[in-house]
Amino acid sequence: MRKGIISAGNWLSDTIKFIRNYPAVGNLVTIERVEQGFGGCAHNVLADLAHLKSDIPLYAGGCVGHDALGDEVLATCERLGIDAEGICRTDAATSYTDVMADMTAGTRTFFHHRGANAEFG
């Protein structure tokens, strides 16, 4: 019998674009800086557990694309010591969210592409 923790669900790339304020429709705003990271509930739970450096085996489940972002998700799992055998590769793009972070108002607006996550079930 295997022992450990599996977290199955969403795996995605977050690109956070920091702006001074969210523009009105049709207007332009300058992106001040960009940060990229990975997220989704399954990723976040396992990444947090991995950082605790316990001896509990960690297993990932979900879907990512056959693309650079999918490669990065799997590389992140490997780097954190997470067994990614349960992550399938699909022809759909790896899911991603573009986050517009309004630095003045302290709010965020999300633009999400479900991609490979929509194929997980």
XYZ file of C-alpha atoms in Angstrom:
121
model
C 0.000 0.000 0.000
C 1.338 3.421 -0.971
C 1.446 6.156 1.623
C 1.495 9.877 1.109
C -0.631 12.768 -0.002
C -2.071 13.317 -3.466
C -3.448 16.643 -4.567
C -5.357 16.500 -7.838
C -6.922 19.395 -9.691
C -5.815 22.620 -11.340
C -2.265 23.307 -12.515
C -1.726 26.664 -14.187
C 0.602 29.519 -14.912
C -0.116 32.920 -13.384
C 1.284 36.013 -15.086
C 0.792 39.039 -12.832
C 0.966 42.397 -14.579
C 1.284 45.359 -12.210
C -0.419 48.545 -13.411
C -0.973 51.960 -11.764
C -4.741 51.775 -12.309
C -7.223 49.724 -14.300
C -8.090 51.651 -17.489
C -11.537 52.456 -18.806
C -12.604 50.425 -21.847
C -10.599 51.452 -24.901
C -7.866 53.225 -22.912
C -4.215 52.346 -22.488
C -2.227 51.730 -19.304
C 1.473 50.969 -18.866
C 2.498 47.648 -17.332
C 5.027 48.604 -14.640
C 6.384 45.097 -13.994
C 5.536 41.431 -14.617
C 5.866 38.393 -12.343
C 5.258 34.781 -13.343
C 4.530 31.807 -11.148
C 2.504 28.652 -10.937
C -0.756 28.151 -9.123
C -3.985 26.261 -8.892
C -5.198 24.526 -5.769
C -3.404 21.235 -6.458
C -0.100 23.006 -7.101
C -0.389 25.332 -4.118
C -1.185 22.560 -1.631
C 1.693 20.348 -2.770
C 4.192 23.224 -3.058
C 3.379 24.312 0.504
C 3.705 20.731 1.794
C 6.999 20.281 -0.070
C 8.416 23.400 1.582
C 7.746 21.806 4.994
C 10.409 19.210 4.057
C 8.671 16.290 5.758
C 9.217 12.663 4.769
C 5.635 12.325 3.499
C 5.552 11.330 -0.204
C 3.688 13.855 -2.374
C 1.798 12.967 -5.560
C 0.323 15.264 -8.206
C -2.765 14.705 -10.346
C -4.138 16.828 -13.173
C -3.588 17.799 -16.795
C -1.124 20.116 -18.508
C -0.409 20.743 -22.169
C 2.403 19.516 -24.386
C 3.899 23.005 -24.266
C 6.576 25.065 -22.501
C 4.288 25.876 -19.559
C 3.478 22.184 -19.113
C 7.204 21.429 -19.166
C 7.715 24.058 -16.462
C 4.958 22.589 -14.272
C 6.617 19.173 -14.435
C 10.068 20.671 -13.793
C 8.673 22.492 -10.750
C 7.255 19.217 -9.418
C 10.614 17.521 -9.896
C 12.474 20.379 -8.203
C 10.091 20.193 -5.205
C 10.290 16.392 -4.964
C 6.652 15.867 -6.023
C 5.835 12.676 -7.942
C 4.125 13.942 -11.114
C 3.190 10.531 -12.592
C -0.476 11.478 -12.164
C -0.228 14.564 -14.364
C -1.334 13.769 -17.900
C -0.181 15.665 -20.977
C -2.836 16.786 -23.434
C -2.977 18.645 -26.737
C -4.824 21.532 -25.053
C -2.656 24.419 -23.862
C -1.598 24.447 -20.225
C -4.103 26.538 -18.303
C -3.088 30.113 -17.518
C -4.358 33.264 -15.886
C -3.313 36.826 -16.708
C -3.722 38.914 -13.576
C -3.965 42.698 -13.802
C -2.901 44.016 -10.395
C -4.070 47.594 -9.859
C -1.384 49.019 -7.549
C -3.413 52.136 -6.668
C -6.688 50.448 -5.713
C -5.080 47.235 -4.455
C -7.411 45.133 -6.633
C -6.816 42.375 -9.158
C -8.693 41.434 -12.338
C -8.290 37.920 -13.764
C -8.353 36.716 -17.374
C -8.349 32.918 -17.390
C -7.886 30.263 -20.076
C -9.067 26.846 -18.806
C -6.988 24.897 -21.321
C -5.830 21.458 -20.174
C -7.569 21.825 -16.787
C -10.910 21.582 -18.603
C -9.959 18.046 -19.679
C -9.298 16.764 -16.158
C -12.074 14.686 -14.679
